[in-house]
Short mmCIF file of C-alpha atoms in Angstrom, two decimals:
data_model
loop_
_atom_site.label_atom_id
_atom_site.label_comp_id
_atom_site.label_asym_id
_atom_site.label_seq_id
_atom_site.Cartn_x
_atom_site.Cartn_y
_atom_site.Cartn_z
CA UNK A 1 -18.31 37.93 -0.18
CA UNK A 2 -22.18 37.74 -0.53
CA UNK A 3 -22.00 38.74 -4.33
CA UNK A 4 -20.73 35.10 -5.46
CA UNK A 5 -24.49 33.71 -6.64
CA UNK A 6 -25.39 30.33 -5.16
CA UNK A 7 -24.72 28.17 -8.38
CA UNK A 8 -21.31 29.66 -9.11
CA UNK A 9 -19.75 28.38 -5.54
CA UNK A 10 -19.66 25.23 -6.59
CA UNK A 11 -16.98 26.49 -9.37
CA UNK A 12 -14.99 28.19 -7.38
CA UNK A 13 -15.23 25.21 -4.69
CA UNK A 14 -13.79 22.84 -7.80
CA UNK A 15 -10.60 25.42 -8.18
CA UNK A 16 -9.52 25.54 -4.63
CA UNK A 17 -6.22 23.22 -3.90
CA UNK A 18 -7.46 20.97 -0.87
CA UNK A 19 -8.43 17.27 -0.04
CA UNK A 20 -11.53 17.66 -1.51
CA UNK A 21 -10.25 18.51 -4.92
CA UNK A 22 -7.44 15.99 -4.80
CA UNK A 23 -9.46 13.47 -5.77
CA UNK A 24 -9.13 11.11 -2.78
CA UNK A 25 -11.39 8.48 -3.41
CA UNK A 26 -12.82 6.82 -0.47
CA UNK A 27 -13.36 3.16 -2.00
CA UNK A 28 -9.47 2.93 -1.94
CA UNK A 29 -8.88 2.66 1.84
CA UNK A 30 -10.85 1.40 4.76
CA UNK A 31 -11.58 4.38 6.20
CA UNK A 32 -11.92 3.09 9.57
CA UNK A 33 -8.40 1.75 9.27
CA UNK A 34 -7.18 5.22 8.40
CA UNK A 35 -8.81 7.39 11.23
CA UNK A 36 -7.32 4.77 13.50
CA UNK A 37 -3.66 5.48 12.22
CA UNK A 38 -4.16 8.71 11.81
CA UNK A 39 -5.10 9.23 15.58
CA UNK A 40 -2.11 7.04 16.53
CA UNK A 41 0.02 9.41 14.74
CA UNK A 42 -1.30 12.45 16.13
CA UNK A 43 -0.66 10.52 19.42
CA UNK A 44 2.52 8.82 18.72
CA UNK A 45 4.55 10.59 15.65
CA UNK A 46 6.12 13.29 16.99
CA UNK A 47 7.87 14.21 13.81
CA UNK A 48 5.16 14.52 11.30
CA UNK A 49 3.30 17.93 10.74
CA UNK A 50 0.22 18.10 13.27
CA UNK A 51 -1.09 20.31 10.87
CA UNK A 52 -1.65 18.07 7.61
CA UNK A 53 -2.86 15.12 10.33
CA UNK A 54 -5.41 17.24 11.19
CA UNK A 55 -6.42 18.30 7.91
CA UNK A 56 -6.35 14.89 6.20
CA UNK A 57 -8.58 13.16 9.65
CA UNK A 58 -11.23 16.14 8.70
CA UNK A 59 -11.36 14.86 5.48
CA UNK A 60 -11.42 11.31 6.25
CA UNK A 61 -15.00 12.18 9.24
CA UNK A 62 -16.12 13.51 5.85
CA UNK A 63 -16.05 10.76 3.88
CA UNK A 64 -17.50 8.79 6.83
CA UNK A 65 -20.32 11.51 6.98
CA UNK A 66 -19.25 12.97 10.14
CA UNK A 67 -19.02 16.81 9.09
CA UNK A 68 -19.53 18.44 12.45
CA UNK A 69 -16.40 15.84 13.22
CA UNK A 70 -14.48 17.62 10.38
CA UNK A 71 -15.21 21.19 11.24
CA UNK A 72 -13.95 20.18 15.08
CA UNK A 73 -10.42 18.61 13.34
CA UNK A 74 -10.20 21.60 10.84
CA UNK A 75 -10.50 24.23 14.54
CA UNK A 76 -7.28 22.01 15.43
CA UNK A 77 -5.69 22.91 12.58
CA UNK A 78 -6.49 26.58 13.02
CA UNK A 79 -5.39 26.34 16.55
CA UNK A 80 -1.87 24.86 14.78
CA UNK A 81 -1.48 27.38 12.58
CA UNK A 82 -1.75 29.83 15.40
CA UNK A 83 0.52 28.52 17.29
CA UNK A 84 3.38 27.31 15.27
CA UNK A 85 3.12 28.92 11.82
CA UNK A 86 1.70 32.13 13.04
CA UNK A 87 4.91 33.95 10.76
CA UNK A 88 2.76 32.42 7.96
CA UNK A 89 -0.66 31.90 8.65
CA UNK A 90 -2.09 32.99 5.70
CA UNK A 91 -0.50 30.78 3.42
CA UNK A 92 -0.42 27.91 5.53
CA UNK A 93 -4.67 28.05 5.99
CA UNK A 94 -5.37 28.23 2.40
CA UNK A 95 -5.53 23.99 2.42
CA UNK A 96 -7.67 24.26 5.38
CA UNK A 97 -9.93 26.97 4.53
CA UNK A 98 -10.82 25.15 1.47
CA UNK A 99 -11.27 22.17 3.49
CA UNK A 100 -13.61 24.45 5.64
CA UNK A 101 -15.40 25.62 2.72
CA UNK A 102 -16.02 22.31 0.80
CA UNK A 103 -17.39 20.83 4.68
CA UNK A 104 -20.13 23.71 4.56
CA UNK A 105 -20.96 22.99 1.15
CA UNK A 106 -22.11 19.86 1.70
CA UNK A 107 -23.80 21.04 4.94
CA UNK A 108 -25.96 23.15 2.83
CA UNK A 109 -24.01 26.37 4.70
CA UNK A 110 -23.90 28.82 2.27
CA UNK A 111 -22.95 31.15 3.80
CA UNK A 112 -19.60 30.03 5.86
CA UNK A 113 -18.91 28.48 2.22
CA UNK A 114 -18.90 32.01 1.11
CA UNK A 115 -16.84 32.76 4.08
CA UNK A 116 -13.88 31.03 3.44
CA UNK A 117 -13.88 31.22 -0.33
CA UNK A 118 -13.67 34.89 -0.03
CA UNK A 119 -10.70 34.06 2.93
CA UNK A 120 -8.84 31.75 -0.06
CA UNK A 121 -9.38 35.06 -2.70
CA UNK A 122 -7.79 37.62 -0.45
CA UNK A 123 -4.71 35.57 -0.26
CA UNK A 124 -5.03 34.89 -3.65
CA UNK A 125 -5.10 38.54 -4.49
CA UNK A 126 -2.58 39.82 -1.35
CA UNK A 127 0.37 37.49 -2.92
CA UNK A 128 -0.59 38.51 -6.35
CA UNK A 129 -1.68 34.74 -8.11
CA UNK A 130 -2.44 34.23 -11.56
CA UNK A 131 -5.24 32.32 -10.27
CA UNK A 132 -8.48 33.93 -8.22
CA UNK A 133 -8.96 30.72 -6.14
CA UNK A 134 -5.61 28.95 -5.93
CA UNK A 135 -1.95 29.76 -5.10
CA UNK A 136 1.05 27.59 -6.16
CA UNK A 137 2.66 27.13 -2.91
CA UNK A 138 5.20 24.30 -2.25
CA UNK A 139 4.08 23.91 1.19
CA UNK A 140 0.31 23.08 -0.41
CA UNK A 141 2.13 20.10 -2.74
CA UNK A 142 3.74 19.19 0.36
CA UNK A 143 0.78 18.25 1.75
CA UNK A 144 -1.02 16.97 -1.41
CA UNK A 145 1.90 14.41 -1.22
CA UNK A 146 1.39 13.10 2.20
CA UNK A 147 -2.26 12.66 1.84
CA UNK A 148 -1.99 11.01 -1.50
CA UNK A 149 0.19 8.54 0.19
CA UNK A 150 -2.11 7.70 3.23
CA UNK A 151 -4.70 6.82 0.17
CA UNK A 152 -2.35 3.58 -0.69
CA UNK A 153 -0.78 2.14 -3.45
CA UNK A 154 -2.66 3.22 -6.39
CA UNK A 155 -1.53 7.12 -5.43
CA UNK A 156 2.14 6.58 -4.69
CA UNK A 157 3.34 8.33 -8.09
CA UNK A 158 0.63 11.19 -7.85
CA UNK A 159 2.73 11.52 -4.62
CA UNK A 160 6.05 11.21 -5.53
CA UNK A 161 4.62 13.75 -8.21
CA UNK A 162 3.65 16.26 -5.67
CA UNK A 163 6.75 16.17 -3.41
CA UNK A 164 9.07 16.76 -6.29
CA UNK A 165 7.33 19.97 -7.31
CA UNK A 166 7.74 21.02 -3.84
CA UNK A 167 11.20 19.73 -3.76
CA UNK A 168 11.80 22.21 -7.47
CA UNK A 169 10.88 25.18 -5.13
CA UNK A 170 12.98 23.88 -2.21
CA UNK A 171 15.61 21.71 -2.97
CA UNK A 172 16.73 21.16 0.94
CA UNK A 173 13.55 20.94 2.62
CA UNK A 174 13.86 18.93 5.58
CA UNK A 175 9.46 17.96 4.94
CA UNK A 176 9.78 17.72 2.03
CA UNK A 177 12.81 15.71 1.62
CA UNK A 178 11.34 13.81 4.65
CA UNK A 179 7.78 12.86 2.35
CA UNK A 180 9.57 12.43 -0.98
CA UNK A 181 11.78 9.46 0.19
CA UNK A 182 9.21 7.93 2.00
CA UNK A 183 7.34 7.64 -1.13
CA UNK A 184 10.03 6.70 -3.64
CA UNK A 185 10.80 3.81 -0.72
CA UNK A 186 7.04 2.62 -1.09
CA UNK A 187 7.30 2.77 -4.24
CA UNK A 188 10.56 0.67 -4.76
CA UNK A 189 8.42 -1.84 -1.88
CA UNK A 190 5.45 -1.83 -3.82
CA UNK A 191 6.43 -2.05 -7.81
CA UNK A 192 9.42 -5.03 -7.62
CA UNK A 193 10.16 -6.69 -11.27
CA UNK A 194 12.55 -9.13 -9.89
CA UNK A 195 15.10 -7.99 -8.57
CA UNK A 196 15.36 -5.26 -5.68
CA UNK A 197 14.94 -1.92 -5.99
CA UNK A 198 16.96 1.01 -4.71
CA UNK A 199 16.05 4.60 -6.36
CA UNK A 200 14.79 5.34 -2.54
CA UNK A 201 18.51 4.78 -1.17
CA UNK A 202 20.11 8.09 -2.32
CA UNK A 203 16.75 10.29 -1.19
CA UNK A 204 16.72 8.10 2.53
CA UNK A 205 20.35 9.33 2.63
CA UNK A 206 19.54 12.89 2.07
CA UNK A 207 16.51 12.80 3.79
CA UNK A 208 18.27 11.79 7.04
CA UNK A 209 21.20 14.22 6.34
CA UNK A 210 18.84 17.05 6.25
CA UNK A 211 16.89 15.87 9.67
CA UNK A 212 19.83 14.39 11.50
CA UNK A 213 17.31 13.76 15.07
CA UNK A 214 14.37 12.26 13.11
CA UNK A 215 14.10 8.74 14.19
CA UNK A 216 11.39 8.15 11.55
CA UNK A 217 13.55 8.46 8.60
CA UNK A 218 16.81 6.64 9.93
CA UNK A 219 14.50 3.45 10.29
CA UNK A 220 13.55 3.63 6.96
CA UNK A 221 17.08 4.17 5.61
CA UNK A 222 18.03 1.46 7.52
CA UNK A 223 15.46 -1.23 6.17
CA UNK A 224 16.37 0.22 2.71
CA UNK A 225 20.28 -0.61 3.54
CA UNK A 226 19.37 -3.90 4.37
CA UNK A 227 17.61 -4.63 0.95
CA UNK A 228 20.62 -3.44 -0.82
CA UNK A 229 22.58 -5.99 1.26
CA UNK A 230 24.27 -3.15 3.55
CA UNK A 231 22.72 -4.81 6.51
CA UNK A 232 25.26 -4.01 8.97
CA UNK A 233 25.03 -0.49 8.33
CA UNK A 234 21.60 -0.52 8.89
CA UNK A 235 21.79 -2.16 12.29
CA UNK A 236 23.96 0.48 12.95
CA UNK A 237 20.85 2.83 12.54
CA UNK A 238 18.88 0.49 14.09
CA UNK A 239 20.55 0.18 17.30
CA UNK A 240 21.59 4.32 17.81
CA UNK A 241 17.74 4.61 17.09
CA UNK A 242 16.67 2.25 20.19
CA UNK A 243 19.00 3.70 22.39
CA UNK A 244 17.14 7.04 21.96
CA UNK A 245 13.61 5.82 21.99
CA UNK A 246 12.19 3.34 24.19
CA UNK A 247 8.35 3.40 23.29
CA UNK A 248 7.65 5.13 19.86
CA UNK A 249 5.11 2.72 18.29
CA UNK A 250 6.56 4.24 14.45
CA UNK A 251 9.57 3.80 15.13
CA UNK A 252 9.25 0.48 17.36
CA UNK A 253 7.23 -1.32 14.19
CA UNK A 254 10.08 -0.74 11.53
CA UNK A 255 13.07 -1.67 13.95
CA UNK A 256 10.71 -4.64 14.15
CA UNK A 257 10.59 -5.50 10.31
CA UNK A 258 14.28 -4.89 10.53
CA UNK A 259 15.50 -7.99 12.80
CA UNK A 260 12.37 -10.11 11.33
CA UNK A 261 13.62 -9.96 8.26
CA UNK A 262 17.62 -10.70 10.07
CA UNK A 263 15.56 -13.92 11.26
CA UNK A 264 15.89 -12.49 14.79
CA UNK A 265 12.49 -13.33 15.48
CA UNK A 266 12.39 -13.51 19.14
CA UNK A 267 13.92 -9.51 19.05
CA UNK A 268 10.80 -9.02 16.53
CA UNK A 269 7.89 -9.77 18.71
CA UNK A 270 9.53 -7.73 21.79
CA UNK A 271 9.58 -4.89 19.81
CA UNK A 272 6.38 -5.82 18.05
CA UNK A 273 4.32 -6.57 21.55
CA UNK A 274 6.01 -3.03 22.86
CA UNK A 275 4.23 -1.27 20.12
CA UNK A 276 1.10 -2.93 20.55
CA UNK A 277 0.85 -2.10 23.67
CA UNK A 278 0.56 1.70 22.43
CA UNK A 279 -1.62 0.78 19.52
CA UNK A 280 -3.31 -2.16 20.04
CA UNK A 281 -5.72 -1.88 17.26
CA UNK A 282 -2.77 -1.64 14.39
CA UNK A 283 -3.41 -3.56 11.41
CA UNK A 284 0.36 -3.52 10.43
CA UNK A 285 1.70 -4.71 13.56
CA UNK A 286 -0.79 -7.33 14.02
CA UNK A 287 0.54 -8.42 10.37
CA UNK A 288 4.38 -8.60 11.15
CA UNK A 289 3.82 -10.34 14.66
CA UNK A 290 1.86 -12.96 11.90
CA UNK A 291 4.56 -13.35 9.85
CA UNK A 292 7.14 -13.66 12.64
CA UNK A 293 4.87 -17.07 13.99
CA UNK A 294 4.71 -18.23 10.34
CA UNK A 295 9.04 -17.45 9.59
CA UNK A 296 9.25 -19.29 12.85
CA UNK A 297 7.01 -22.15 12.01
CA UNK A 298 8.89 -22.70 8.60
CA UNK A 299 12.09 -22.55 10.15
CA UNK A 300 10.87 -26.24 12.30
CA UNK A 301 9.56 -27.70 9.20
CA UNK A 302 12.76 -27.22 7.46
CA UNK A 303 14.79 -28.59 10.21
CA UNK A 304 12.28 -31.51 10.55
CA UNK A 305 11.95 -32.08 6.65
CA UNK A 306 8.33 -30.88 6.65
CA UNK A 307 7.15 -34.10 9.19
CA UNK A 308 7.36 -32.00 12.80
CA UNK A 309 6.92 -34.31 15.34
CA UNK A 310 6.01 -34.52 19.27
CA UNK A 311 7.27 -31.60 20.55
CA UNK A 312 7.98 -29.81 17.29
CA UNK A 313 4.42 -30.63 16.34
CA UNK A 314 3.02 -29.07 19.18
CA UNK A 315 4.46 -26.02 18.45
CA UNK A 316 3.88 -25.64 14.73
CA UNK A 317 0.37 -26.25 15.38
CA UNK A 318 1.13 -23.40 18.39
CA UNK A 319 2.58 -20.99 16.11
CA UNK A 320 -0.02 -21.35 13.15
CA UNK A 321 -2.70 -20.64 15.82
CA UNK A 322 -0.72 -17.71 16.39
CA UNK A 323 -0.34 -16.50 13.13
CA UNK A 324 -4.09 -17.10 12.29
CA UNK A 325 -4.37 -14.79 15.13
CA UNK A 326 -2.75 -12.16 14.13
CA UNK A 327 -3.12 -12.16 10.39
CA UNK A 328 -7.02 -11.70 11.01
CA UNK A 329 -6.58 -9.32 13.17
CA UNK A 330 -5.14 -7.28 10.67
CA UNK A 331 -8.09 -7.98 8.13
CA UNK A 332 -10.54 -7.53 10.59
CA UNK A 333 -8.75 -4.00 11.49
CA UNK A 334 -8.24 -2.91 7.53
CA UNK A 335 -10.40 -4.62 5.37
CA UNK A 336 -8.06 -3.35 1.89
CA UNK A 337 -4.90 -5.10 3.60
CA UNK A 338 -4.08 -7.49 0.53
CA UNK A 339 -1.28 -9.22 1.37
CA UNK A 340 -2.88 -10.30 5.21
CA UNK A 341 -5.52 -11.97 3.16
CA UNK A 342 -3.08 -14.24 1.27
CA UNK A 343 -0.85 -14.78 4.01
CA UNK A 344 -3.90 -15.46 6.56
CA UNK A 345 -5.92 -17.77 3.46
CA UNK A 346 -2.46 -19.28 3.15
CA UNK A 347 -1.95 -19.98 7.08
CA UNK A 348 -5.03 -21.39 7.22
CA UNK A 349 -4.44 -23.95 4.29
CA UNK A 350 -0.79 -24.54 6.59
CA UNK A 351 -3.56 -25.74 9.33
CA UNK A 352 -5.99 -27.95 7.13
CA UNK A 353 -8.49 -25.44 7.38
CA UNK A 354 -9.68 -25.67 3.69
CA UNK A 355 -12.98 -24.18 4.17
CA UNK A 356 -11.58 -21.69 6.20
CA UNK A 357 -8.66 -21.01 3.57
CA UNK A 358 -11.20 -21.02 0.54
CA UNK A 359 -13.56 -17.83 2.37
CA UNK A 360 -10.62 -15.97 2.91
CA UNK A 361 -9.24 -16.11 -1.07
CA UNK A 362 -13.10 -15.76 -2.21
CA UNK A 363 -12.29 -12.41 0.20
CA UNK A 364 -9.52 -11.45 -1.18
CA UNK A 365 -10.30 -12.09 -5.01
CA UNK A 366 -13.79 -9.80 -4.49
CA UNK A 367 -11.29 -7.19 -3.38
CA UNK A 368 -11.90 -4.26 -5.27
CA UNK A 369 -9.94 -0.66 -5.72
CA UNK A 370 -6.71 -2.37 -5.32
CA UNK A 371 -3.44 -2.40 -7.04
CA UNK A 372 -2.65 -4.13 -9.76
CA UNK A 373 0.54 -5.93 -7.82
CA UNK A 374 -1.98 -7.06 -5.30
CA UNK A 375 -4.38 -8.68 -7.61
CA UNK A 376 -1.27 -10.20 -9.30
CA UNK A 377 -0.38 -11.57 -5.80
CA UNK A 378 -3.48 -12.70 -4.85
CA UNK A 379 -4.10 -14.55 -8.44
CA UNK A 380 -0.95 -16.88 -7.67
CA UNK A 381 -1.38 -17.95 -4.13
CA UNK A 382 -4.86 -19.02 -4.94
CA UNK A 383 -3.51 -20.74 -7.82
CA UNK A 384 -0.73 -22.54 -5.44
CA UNK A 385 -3.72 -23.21 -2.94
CA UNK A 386 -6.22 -24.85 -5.81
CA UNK A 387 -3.07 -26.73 -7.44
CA UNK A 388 -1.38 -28.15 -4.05
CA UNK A 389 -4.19 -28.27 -1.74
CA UNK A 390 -7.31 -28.62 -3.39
CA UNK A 391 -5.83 -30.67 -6.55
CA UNK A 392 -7.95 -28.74 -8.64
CA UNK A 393 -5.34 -28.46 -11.66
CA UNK A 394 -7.97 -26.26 -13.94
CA UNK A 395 -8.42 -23.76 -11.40
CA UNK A 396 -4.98 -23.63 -11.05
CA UNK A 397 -3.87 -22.76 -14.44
CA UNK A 398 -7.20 -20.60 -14.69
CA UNK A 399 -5.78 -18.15 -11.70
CA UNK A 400 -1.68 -18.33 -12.68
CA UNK A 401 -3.06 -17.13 -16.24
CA UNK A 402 -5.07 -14.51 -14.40
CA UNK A 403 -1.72 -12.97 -12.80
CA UNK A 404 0.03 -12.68 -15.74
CA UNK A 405 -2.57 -11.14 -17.62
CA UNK A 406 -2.52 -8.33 -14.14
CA UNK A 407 0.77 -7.97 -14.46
CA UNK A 408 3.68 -9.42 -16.46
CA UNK A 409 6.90 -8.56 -14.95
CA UNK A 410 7.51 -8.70 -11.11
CA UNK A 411 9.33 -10.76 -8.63
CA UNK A 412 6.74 -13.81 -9.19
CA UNK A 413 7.26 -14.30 -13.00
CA UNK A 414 9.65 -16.62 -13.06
CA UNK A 415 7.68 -18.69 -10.59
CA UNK A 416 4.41 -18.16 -12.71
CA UNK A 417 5.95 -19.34 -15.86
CA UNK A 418 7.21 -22.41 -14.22
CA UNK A 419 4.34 -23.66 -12.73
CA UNK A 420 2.39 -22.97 -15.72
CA UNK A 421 4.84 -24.82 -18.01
CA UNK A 422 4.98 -27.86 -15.30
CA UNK A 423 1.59 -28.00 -15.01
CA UNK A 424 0.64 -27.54 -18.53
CA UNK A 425 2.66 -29.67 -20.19
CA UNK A 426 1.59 -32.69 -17.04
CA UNK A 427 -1.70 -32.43 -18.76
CA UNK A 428 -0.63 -32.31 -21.85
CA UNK A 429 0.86 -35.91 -21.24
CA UNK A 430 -2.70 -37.26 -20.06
CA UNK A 431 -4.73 -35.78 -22.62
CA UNK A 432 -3.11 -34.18 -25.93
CA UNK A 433 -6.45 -32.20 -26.45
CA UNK A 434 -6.89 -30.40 -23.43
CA UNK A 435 -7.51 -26.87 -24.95
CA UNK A 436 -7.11 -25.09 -21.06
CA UNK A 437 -3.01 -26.44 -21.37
CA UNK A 438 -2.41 -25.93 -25.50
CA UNK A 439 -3.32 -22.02 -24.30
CA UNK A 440 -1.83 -21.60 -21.33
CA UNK A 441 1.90 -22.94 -23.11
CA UNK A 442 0.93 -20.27 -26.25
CA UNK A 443 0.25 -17.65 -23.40
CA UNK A 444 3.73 -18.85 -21.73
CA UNK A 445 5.56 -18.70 -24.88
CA UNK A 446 4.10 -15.62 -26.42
CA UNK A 447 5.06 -13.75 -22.94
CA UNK A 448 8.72 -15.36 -23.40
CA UNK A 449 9.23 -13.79 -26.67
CA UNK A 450 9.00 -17.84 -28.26
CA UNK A 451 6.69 -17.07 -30.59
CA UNK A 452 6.71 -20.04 -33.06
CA UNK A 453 5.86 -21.72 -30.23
CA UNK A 454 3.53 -19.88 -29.48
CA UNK A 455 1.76 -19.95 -32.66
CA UNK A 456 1.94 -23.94 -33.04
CA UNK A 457 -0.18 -24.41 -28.97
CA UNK A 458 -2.76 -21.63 -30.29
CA UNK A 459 -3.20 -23.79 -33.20
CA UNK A 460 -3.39 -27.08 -31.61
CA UNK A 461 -5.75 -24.92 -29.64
CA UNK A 462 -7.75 -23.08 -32.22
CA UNK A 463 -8.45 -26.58 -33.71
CA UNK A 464 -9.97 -28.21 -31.26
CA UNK A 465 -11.91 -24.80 -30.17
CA UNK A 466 -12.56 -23.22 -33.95
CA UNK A 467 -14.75 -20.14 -32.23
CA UNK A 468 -12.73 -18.80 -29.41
CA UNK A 469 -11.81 -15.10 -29.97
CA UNK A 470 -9.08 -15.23 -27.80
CA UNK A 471 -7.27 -18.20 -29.33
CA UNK A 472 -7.78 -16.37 -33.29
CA UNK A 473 -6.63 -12.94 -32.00
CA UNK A 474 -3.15 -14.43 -30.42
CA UNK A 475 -2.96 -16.20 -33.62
CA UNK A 476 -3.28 -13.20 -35.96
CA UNK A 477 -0.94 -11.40 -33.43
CA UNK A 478 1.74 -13.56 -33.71
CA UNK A 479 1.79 -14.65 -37.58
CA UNK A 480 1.90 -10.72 -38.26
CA UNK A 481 5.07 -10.71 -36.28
CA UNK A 482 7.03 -13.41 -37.09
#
């Protein structure tokens, strides 16, 4: 143990499989945000390994410089192991020993560092690796995936990528089968070109198959049934789910999202204000209780043709104060949370509270670590709010450009195009030489595949503009092609 020199531990520290080499980075969540739902799973999630909870929360008082913190989660996990892996505790401490030994490093312990490295090599050596320092262990990729996935978006395939190397090892897994269709479900959520996805639907199935009393998973099949237009089977989930649990907050959220999205909004916030109750300070439940009070709120103007009166006034105005509410708590709660941005920015427009609307998107656009869908997003409703609200046509085009450039294929496109056409070619009918419209109808077309079109607005453009790079680039593109 002692005869690893000082500058040759930090080496070995790099080669160890744990969160700190998994490169976690912290500017991707709100790490506040995470500890919180972390705890209310260790509290609430009965069916989720205790074990990688409490190795991921150690990692997480890390990054929020609270290392004594860490070293009390990673004695939790020891006391885990003990207790419910004790057939395999050497293999199943390796991620937390290397947690252990990467907490000491930066607490200038040398000497526990050395500790635990030498813990990691005996293994190592006992189980005969190729490796000094690291042992290929599905269990280990199990657990890469899950806290990949609590990092957001931007990790889901590095996740999906880790569960199906478990998944090589063993095929039936009931974790592993558990944390793989989980992700490929987020995944089909998060990455939409149109139309819905369903790769998750076949790994839900088996997932649920393998872990026949896990409430968790069902709920998720279920949601996934009801994209795919198999809504009535998913109820069916739904339902034998709430007659066996009356106040898990996990399970309570989802069988929440379910009826919200049935437009049984009423059956929504029950189960919505149940789970608050348990976890009052969750960002996602404060966001679906938001977009219940805003479904509910479009539902009068529709039946009132957009001019709510009396009564029905009252309560729009009611149910946008509610909504307000609720989609800044969720902000306030987990300052990465995107889409409660828009959707609060957007509320607040709903109320004439342009000001109000205007800090939020200025928010939201500063955002930074995010996905490429949510910058997308973002892009177009602050396009819609600067076209509709503020009548600020330029800014308009300037930010429906700036989606499409993010991201060219998703469920907004056809949208984008057609507001950029309609309001392009408006302009165009005012003044023949506005250069912002001639480019934004080349853009359009060139996306579209049109690309003599194309080429004749860059033109028009290029004219009137002689020096823009952009303009003579598209141009050059699009002569060499047609």
């Amino acid at each position: 143990m002692s005869e690893i020199p000082k500058d040759s531990l930090k080496a070995i520290l790099l080669e160890l499989d744990c969160h700190f080499t998994w490169n976690l980075l912290k500017e991707d969540i709100d790490l506040f945000d995470v500890e919180d739902t972390i705890g209310q799973q260790l509290e609430f999630l009965t069916t989720k390994s205790r074990l990688v909870l409490y190795n991921l929360l150690a990692y997480v008082k890390h990054l929020k410089g609270q290392n004594n913190d860490a070293l009390e989660c990673l004695k939790q996990a020891e006391e885990i192991i003990q207790r419910e892996h004790s057939n395999e505790k050497d293999v199943r401490s390796l991620v937390t020993w290397g947690n252990y030994a990467w907490v000491s490093y930066h607490m200038d312990q040398s000497e526990e560092v050395r500790k635990y490295i030498d813990k990691v090599g005996n293994v190592c050596r006992k189980l005969s690796s190729p490796s000094d320092y690291k042992l290929e262990r599905p269990e280990i990729d199990c657990e890469k995936g899950w806290a990949l996935l609590k990092f957001g978006g931007k990790y889901y395939q590095k996740a999906k990528a880790a569960f199906e190397k478990a998944l090589k090892v063993e095929p039936d897994n009931p974790e592993f089968n558990i944390g793989y269709a989980i992700t490929v479900y987020r995944l089909d959520d998060s990455d939409r070109e149109g139309s819905v996805k369903s790769f998750s639907l076949g790994p839900l199935r088996k997932a649920v198959m393998l872990n026949p009393d896990n409430s968790y998973i069902k709920v998720f099949l279920a949601l996934k049934l009801q994209d795919v237009h198999a809504e009535a089977e998913g109820e069916k989930y739904i339902e034998e789910i709430l007659d066996q649990v009356s106040s898990q907050p996990y399970v309570l959220r989802y069988a929440a999202k379910f009826y919200r999205r049935k437009n049984c909004w009423d059956k929504a916030l029950e189960l919505l204000k149940k789970a608050l109750e348990a976890t009052p300070t969750s960002s996602f439940l404060h966001h679906q209780m938001g977009l219940c009070y805003r479904a509910q709120m479009i539902q009068i103007k529709k039946v009132t043709r957009n001019r709510p009166k009396g009564k029905d006034k009252l309560k729009v105005d009611e149910l946008i104060a509610s909504a307000i509410f609720h989609f800044k708590a969720a902000v306030e709660r987990d300052s990465m949370f995107a889409f409660a941005y828009t959707d609060l920015a957007n509320m607040y427009a709903e109320g004439g509270q342009y000001s109000n609307a205007e800090d939020i998107f200025q928010k939201a656009l500063h955002l930074e670590n995010i996905t490429d869908d949510h910058k997308h997003q973002i892009h177009y409703h602050y396009g819609r709010f600067q076209e509709f609200h503020c009548k600020s046509e330029n800014t308009a085009i300037y930010h429906y450009l700036e989606a499409l450039k993010v991201k060219d294929r998703s469920s907004l496109r056809t949208k984008l195009i057609s507001a950029l056409r309609k309001l392009a070619t408006k302009r165009l009918c005012h003044n023949a030489l506005d250069v912002q419209s001639l480019s934004a109808l080349g853009f359009v077309y060139k996306l579209e595949g049109e690309k003599r079109q194309a080429a004749e607005y860059y033109k028009r453009a290029q004219k009137i503009d002689p020096e823009n790079a952009e303009f003579l680039t598209a141009l050059c593109e699009l002569q060499l092609s047609i």
